[in-house]
mmCIF file of C-alpha atoms and ligand atoms in Angstrom:
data_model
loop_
_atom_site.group_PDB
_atom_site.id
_atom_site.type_symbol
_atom_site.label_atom_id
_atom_site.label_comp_id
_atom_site.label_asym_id
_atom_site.label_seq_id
_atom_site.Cartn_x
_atom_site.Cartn_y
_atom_site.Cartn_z
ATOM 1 C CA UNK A 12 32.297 44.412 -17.932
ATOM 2 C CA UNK A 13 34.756 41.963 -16.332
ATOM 3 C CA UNK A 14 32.926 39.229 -14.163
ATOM 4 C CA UNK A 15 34.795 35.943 -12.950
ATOM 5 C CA UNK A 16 32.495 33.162 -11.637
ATOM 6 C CA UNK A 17 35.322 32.810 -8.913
ATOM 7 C CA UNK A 18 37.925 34.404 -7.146
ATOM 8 C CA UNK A 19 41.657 33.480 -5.367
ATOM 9 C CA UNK A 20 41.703 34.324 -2.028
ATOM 10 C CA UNK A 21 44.976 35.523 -0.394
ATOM 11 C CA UNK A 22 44.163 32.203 1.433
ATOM 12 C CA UNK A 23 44.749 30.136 -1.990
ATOM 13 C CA UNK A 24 41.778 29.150 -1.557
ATOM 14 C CA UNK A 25 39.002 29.783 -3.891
ATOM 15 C CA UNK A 26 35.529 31.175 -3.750
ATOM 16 C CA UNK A 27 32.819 30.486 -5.984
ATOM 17 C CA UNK A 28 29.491 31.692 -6.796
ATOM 18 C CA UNK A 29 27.161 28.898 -6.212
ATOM 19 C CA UNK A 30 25.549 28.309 -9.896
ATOM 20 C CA UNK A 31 22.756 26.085 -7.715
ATOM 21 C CA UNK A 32 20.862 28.573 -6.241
ATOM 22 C CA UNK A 33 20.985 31.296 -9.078
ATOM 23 C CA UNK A 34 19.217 33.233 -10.419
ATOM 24 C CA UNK A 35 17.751 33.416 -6.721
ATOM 25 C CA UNK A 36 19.856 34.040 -4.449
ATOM 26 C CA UNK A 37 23.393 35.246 -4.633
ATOM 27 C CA UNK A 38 25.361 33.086 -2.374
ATOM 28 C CA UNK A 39 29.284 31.970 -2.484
ATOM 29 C CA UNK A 40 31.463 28.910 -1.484
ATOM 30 C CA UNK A 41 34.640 28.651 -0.761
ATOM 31 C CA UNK A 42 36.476 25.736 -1.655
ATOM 32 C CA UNK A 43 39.906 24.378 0.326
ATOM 33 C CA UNK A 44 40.334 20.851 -0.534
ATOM 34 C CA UNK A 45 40.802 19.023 -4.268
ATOM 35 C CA UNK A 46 37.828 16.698 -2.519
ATOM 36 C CA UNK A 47 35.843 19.842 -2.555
ATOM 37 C CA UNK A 48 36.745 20.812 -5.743
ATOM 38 C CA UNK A 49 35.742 18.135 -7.301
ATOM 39 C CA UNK A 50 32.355 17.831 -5.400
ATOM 40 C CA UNK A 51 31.466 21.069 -6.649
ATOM 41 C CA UNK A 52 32.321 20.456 -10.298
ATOM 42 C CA UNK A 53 29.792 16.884 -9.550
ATOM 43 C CA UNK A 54 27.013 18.868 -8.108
ATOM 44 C CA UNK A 55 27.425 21.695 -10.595
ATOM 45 C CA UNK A 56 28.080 24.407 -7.819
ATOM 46 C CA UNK A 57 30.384 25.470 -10.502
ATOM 47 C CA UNK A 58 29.276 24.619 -14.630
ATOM 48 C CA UNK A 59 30.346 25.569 -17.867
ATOM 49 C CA UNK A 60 33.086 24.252 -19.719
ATOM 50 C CA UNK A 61 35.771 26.710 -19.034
ATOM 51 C CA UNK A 62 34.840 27.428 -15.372
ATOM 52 C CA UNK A 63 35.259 23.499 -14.314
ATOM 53 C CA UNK A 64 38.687 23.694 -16.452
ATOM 54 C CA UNK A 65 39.644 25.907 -14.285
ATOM 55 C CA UNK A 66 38.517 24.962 -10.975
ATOM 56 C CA UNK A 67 39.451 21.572 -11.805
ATOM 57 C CA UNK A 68 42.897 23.383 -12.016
ATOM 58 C CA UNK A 69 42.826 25.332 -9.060
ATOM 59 C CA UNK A 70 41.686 21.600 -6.922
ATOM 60 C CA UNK A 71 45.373 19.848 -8.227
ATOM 61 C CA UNK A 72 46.686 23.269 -7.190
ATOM 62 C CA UNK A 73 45.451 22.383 -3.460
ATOM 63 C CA UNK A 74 46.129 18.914 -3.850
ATOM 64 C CA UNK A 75 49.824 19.687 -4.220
ATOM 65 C CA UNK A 76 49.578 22.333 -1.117
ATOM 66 C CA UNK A 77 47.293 20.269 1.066
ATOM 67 C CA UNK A 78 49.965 17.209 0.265
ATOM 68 C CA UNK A 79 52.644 19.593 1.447
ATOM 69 C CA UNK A 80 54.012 19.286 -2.424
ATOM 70 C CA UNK A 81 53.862 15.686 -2.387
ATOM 71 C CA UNK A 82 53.801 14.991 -6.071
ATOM 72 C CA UNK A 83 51.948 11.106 -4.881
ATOM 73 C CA UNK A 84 49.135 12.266 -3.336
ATOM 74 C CA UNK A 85 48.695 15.093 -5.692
ATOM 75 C CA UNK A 86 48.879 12.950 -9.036
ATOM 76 C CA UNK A 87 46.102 10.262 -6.882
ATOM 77 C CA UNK A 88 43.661 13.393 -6.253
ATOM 78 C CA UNK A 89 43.862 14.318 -9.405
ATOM 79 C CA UNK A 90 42.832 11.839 -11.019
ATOM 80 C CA UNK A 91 39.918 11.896 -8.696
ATOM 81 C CA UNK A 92 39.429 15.555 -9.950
ATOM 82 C CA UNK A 93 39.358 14.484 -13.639
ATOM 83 C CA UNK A 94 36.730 11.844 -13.070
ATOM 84 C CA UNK A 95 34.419 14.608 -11.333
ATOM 85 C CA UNK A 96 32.620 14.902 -14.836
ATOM 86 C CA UNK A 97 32.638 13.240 -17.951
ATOM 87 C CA UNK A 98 32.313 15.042 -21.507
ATOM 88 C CA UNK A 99 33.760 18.719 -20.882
ATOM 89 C CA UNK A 100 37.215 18.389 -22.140
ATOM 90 C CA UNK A 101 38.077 21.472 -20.564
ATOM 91 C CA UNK A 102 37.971 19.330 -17.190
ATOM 92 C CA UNK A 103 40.776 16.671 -18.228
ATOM 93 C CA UNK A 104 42.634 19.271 -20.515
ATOM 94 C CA UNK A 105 43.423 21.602 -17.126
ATOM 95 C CA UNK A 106 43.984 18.600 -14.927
ATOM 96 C CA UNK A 107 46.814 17.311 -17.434
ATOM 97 C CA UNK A 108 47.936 20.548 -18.309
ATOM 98 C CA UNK A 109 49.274 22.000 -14.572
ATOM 99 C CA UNK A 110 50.274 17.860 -14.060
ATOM 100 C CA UNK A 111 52.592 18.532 -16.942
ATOM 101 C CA UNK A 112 53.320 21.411 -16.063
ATOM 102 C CA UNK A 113 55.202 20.536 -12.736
ATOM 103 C CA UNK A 114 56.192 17.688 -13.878
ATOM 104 C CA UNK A 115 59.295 15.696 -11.710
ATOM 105 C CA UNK A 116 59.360 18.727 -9.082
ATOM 106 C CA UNK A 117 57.863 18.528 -5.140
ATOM 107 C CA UNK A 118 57.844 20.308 -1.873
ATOM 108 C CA UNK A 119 57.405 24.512 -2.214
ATOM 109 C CA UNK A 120 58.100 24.342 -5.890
ATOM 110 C CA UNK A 121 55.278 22.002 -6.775
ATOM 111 C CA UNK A 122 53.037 24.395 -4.789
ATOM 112 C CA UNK A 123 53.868 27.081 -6.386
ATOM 113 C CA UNK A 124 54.364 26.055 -10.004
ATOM 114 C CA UNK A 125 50.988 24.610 -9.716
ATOM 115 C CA UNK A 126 49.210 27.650 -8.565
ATOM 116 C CA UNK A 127 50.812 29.389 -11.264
ATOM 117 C CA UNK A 128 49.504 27.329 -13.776
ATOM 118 C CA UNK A 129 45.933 27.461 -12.431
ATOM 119 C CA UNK A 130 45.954 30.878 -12.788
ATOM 120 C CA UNK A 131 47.729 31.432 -16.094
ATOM 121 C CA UNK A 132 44.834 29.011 -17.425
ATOM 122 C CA UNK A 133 41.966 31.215 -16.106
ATOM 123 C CA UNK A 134 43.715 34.499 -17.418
ATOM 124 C CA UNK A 135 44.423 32.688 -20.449
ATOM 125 C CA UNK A 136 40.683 32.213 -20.959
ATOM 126 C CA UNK A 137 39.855 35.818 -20.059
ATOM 127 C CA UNK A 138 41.851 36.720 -23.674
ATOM 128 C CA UNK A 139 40.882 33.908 -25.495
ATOM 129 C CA UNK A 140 37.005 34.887 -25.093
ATOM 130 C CA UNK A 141 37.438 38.330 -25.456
ATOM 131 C CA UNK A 142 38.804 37.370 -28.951
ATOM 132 C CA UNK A 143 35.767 35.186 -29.394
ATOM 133 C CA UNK A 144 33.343 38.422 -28.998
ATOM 134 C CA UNK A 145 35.356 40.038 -31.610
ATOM 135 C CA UNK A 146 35.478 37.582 -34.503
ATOM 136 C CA UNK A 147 31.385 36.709 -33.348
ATOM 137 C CA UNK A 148 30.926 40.529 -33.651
ATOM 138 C CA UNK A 149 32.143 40.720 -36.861
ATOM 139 C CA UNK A 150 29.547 37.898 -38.058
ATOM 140 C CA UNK A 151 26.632 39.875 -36.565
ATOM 141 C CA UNK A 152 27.558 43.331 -38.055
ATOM 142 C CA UNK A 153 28.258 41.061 -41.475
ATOM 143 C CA UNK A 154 24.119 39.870 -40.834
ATOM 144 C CA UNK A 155 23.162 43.241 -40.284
ATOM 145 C CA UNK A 156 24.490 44.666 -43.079
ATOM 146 C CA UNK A 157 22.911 42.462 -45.289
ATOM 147 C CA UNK A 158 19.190 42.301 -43.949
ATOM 148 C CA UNK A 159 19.390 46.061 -43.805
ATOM 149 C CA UNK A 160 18.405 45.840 -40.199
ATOM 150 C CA UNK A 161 19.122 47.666 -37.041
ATOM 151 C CA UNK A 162 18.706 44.644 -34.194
ATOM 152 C CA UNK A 163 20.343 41.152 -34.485
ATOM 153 C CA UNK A 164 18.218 38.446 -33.323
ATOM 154 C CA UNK A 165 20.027 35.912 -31.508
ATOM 155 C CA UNK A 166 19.226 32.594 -30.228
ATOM 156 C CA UNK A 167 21.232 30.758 -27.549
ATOM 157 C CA UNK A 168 20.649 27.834 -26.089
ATOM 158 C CA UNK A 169 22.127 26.229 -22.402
ATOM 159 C CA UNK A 170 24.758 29.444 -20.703
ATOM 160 C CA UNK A 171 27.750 29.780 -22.047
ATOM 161 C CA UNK A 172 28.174 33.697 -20.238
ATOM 162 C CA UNK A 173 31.166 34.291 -18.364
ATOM 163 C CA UNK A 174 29.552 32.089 -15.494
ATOM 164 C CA UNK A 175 30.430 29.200 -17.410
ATOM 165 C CA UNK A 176 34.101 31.054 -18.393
ATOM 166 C CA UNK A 177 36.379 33.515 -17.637
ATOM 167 C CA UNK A 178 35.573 36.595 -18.728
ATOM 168 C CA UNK A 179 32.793 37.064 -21.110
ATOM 169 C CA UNK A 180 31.480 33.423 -22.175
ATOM 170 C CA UNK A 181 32.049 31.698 -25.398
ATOM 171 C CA UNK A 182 27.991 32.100 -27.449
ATOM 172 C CA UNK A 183 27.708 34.940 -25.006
ATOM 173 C CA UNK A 184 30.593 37.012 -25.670
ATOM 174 C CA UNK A 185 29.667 38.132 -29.356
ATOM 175 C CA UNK A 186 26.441 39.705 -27.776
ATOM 176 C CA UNK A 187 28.700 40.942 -24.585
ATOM 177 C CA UNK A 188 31.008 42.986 -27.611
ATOM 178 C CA UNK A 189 27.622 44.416 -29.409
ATOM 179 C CA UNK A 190 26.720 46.028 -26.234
ATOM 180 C CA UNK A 191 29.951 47.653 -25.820
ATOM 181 C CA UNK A 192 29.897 48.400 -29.054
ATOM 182 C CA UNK A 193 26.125 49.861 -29.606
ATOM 183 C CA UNK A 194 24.783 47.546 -31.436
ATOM 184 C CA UNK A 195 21.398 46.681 -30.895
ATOM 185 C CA UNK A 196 21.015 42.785 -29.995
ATOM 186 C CA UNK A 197 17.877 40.858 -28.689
ATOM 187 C CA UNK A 198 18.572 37.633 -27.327
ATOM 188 C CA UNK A 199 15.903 34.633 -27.783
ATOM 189 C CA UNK A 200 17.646 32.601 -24.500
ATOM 190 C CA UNK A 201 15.817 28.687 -24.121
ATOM 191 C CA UNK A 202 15.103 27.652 -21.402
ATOM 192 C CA UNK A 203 17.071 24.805 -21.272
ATOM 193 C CA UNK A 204 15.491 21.842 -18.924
ATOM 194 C CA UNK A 205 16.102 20.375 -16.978
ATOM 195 C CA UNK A 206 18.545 22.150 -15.479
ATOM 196 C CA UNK A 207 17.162 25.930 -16.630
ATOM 197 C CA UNK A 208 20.657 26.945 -17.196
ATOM 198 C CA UNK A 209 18.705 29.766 -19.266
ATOM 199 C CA UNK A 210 17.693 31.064 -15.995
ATOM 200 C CA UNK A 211 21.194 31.720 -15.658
ATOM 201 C CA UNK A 212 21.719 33.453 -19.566
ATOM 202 C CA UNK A 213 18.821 35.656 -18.784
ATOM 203 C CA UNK A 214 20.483 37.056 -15.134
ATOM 204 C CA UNK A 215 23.561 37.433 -17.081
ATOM 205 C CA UNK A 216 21.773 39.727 -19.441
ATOM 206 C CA UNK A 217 19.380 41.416 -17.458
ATOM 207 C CA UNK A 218 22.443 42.521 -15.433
ATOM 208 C CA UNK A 219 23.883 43.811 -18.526
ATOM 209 C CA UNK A 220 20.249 45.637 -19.349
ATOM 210 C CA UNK A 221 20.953 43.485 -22.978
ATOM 211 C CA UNK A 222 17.249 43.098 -24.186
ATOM 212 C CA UNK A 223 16.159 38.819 -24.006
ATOM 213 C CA UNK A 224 13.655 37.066 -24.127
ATOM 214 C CA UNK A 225 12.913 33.497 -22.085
ATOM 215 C CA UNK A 226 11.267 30.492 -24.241
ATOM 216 C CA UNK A 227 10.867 27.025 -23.986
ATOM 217 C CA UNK A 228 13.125 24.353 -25.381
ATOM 218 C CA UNK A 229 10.531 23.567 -28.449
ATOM 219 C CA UNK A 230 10.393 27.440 -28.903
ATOM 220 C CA UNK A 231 13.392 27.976 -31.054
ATOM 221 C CA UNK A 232 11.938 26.090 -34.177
ATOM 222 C CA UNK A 233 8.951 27.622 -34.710
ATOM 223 C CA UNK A 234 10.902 31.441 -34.079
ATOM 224 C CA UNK A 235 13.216 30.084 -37.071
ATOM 225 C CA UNK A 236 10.653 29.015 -38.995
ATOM 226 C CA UNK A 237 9.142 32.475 -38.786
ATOM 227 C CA UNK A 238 12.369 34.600 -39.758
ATOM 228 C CA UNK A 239 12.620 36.005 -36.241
ATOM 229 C CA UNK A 240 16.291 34.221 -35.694
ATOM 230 C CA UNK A 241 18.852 36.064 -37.312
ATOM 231 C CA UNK A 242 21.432 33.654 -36.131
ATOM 232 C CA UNK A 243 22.425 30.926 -33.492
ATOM 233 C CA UNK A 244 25.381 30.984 -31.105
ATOM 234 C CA UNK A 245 26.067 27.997 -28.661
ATOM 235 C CA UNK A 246 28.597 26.853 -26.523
ATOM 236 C CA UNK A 247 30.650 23.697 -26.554
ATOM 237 C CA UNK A 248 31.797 20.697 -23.991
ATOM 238 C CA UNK A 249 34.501 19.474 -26.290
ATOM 239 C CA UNK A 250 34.554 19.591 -30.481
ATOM 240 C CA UNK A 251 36.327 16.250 -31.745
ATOM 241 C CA UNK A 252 38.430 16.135 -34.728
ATOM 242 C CA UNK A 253 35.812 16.309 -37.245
ATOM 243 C CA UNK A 254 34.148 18.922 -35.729
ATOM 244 C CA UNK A 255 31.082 17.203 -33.827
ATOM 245 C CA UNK A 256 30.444 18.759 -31.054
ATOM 246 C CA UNK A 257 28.877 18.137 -27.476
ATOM 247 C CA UNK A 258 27.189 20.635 -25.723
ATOM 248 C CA UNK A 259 23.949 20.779 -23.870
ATOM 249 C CA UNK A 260 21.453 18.659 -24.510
ATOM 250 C CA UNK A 261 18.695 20.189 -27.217
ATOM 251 C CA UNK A 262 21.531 21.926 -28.983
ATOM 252 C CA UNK A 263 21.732 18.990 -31.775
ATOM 253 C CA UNK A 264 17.842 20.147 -32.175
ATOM 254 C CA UNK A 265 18.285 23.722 -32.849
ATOM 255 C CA UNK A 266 20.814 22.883 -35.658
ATOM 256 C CA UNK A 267 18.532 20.829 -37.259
ATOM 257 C CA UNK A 268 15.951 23.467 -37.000
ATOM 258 C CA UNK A 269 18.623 26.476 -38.014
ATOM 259 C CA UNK A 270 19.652 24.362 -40.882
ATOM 260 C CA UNK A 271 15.741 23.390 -41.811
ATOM 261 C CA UNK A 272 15.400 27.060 -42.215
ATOM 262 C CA UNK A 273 18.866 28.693 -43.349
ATOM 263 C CA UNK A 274 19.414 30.204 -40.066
ATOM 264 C CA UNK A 275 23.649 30.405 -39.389
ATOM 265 C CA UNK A 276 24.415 28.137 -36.555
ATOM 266 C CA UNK A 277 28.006 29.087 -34.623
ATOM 267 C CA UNK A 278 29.510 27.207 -31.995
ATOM 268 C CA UNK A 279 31.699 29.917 -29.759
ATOM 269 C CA UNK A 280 34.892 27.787 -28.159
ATOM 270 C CA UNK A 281 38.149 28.546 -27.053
ATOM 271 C CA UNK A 282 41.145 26.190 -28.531
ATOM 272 C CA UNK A 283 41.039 24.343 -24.822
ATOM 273 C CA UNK A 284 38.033 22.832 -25.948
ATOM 274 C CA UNK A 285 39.005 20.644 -28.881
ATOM 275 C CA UNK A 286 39.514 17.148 -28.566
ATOM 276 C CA UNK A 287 41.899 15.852 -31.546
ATOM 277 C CA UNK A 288 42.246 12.829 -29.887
ATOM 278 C CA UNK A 289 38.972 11.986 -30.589
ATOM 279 C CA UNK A 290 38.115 11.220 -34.181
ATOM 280 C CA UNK A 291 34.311 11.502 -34.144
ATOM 281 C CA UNK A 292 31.421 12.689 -32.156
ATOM 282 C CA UNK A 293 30.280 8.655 -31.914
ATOM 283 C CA UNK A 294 33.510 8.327 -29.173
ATOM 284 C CA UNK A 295 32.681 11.463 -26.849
ATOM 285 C CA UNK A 296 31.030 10.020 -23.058
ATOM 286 C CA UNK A 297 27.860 11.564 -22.573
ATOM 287 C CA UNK A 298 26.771 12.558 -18.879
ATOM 288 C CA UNK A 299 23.914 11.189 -17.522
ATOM 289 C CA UNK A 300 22.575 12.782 -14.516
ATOM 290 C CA UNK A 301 20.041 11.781 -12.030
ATOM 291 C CA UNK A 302 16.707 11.213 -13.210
ATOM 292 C CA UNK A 303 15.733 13.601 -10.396
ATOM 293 C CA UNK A 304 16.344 16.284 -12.206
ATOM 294 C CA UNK A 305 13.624 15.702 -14.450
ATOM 295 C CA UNK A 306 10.951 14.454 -12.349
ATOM 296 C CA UNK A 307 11.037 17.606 -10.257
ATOM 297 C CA UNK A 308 10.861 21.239 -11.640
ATOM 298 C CA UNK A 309 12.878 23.282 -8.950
ATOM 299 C CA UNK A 310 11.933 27.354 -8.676
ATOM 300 C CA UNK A 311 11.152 30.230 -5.966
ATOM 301 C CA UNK A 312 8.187 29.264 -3.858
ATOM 302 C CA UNK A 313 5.771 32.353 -3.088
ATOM 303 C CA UNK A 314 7.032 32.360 0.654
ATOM 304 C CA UNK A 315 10.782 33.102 -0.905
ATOM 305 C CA UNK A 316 11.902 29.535 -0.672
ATOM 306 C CA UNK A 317 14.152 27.446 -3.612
ATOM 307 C CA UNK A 318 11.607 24.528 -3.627
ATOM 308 C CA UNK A 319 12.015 21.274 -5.852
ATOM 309 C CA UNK A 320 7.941 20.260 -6.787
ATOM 310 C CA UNK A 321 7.352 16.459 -8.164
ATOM 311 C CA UNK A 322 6.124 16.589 -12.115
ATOM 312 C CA UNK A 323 5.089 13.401 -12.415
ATOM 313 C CA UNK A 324 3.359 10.744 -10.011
ATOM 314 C CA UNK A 325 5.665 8.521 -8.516
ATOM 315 C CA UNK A 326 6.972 5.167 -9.487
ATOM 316 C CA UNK A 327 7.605 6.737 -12.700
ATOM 317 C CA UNK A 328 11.088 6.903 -14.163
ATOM 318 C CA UNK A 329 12.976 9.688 -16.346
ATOM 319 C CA UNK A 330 16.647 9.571 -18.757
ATOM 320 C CA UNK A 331 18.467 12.398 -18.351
ATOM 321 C CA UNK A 332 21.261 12.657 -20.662
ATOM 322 C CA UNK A 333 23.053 16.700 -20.211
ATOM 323 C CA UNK A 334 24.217 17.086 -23.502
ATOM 324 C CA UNK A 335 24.175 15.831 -27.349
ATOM 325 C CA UNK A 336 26.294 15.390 -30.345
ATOM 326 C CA UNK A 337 25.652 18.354 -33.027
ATOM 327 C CA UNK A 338 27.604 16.888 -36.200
ATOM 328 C CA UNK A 339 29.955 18.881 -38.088
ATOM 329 C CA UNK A 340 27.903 19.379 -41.413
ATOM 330 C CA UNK A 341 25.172 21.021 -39.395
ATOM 331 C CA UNK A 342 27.456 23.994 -37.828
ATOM 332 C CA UNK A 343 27.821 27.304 -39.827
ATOM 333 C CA UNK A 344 31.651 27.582 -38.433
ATOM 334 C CA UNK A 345 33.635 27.392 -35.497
ATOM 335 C CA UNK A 346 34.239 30.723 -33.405
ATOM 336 C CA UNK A 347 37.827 30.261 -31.650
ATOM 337 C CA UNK A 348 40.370 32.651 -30.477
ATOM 338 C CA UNK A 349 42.203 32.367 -33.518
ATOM 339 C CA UNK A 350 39.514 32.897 -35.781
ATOM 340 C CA UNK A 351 36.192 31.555 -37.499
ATOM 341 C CA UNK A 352 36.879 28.393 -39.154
ATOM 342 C CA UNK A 353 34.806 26.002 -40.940
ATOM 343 C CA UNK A 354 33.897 22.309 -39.028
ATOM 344 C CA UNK A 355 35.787 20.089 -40.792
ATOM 345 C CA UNK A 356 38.762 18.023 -39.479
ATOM 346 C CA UNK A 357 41.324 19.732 -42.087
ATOM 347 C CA UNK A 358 40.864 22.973 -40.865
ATOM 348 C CA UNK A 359 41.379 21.987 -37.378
ATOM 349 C CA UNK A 360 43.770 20.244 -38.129
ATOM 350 C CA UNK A 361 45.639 23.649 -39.968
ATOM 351 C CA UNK A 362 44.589 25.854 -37.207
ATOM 352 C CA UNK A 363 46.645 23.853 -34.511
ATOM 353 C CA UNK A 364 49.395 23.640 -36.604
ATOM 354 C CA UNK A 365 49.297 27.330 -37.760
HETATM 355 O O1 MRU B 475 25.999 21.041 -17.690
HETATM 356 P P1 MRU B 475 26.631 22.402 -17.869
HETATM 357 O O2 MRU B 475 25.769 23.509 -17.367
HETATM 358 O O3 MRU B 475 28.043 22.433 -17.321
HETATM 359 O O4 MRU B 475 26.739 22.558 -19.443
HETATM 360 C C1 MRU B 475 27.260 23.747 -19.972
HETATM 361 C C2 MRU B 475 27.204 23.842 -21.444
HETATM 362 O O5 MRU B 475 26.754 22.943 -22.123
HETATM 363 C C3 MRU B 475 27.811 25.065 -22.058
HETATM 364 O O6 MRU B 475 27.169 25.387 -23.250
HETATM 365 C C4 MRU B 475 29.294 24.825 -22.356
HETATM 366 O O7 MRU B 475 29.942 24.272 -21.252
HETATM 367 C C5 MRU B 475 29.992 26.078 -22.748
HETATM 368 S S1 MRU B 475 30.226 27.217 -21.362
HETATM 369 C C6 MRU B 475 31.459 28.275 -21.890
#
């Protein structure tokens, strides 16, 4: 399995699956400008923590070519790039990191130092989530050997597959290396409103013939509550010093259930996603998105048609925060490239250093 939700074209430009019109139709974009790039980070052409890292990356990348490696212009569309999206770190951490990375230089060599960059940060993610399945593996076959049992039951919540990163996810990548492996999995996948990025877990899977099941966001309680969750992998958006984390919104519900009923509770991220900057979960910006998206269900009409159908009457109004704040004491540990580590600040802290 090796699946990228985007691709450099011998262009430099880059094409994109379109994460909008999944799971029902397969369609790609590509994208030439940093304007573009941005845009499609905004409207969530492209999603997932890792994947707008790196197409944020790739959009300096063509700021600096489009600018004909005018370091100006490239530094000023930037920072439009990094302002595309609010609480992924991933985002501002890929921006700042090929910026650095060229630092004083301009003309050809800014071009090309900053391509380079863009890609090593989408290669680096392909090794830094393949380590993530291993060390998540290890916690499942550690499950199964003490229940005795021959099929983990899993629980994920949002999509954290490799659409969302290079090459096999973050929560998704443990259940990627059980496949490979032979291990029997089943996969309890919510939902995930408004934005049914669980549509998107459950193509991911089905393509992978890895057995799932679709519920709704109030679901996962009740399954806990009954024994039939083994244990809980999730993505992140960014995981602050102390070890709160964002990620999609109903995630801080589902710890609060796993812990309620002694069900482990992982986060899956690699190291690009902490923040240490930020002390606390209290200081991370939460998206809001258009209340749109929750006043209109969206899905595959019977004539074949992506239709959006109205909910509610009109005149009345919907919040739509994307994500929450999980706090530290309610996650089992941390699953990173370097290893499984407990969320708390001095462990972090040590595993940065180390
Ligand atoms: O709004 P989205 O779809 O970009 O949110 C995605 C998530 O919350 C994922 O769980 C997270 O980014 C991890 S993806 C490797």
């Amino acid at each position: 399995m090796n699946y990228r939700a985007f691709w450099v074209l011998e262009s430099g430009d880059i094409e994109v699956i379109d994460q909008t019109v999944l799971p029902f139709q397969y369609k790609t974009v590509v994208i030439q400008t940093p304007v573009e790039a941005a845009r499609a980070i905004r409207n969530m052409t492209v999603r997932g923590a890792g994947t707008i890292g790196s197409i944020a990356a790739f959009g300096v990348y063509m700021a600096a070519r489009n600018s004909g490696g005018d370091p100006e212009r490239m530094r000023s569309e930037a920072r439009m790039i990094r302002e595309s999206r609010p609480t992924a770190i991933n985002l501002m951490w890929a921006v700042d990191r090929v910026l650095a990375a060229t630092g004083n230089l301009s003309g050809q060599e800014l071009i090309e130092r900053s391509r380079t960059e863009a890609m090593l940060i989408s290669d680096e993610d392909r090794d830094r989530t393949a380590m993530i399945g291993q060390f998540g593996f290890e916690l499942m076959k550690r499950i199964l050997e003490e229940k005795g049992k021959d099929t983990i039951e899993v629980l994920t919540h949002c999509n954290a597959g490799w659409l969302g990163i290079v090459d096999s996810g973050t929560a998704l990548a443990p259940i990627y290396e059980a496949k490979r492996r032979g291990v029997n999995v089943h996969v309890w996948v919510d939902e995930t409103r408004p934005r049914n990025q669980g549509s998107l877990t459950s193509w991911e899977l089905s393509r992978e013939h890895i057995p799932h099941t679709l519920i709704t966001d109030n679901a996962g309680g009740e399954l806990m509550r009954g024994g039939r969750v083994d244990i809980v992998f999730v993505g992140a958006d960014r995981v602050v010093r102390n070890g709160d984390t964002a990620n999609k919104i109903g995630t801080y519900l589902k710890a609060l259930a796993a812990r309620d009923n002694d069900v482990p509770f992982y986060v899956a991220l690699p190291t690009s996603t902490f923040d240490l900057d930020t002390p606390n979960g209290y200081d991370i910006p939460i998206e809001e998105r258009n209340e749109r998206e929750v006043l209109f269900v969206r899905g595959l009409a019977e004539s074949g048609e992506i239709q959006e159908v109205r909910i509610v009457p009109e005149g009345i109004r919907a919040f739509n925060p994307a994500f929450d704040i999980t706090p530290a004491r309610l996650i089992t540990g941390l699953i990173t490239e370097k290893g499984v580590i407990p969320a708390r600040e001095e462990e972090i802290v040590k595993m940065f250093r180390g």
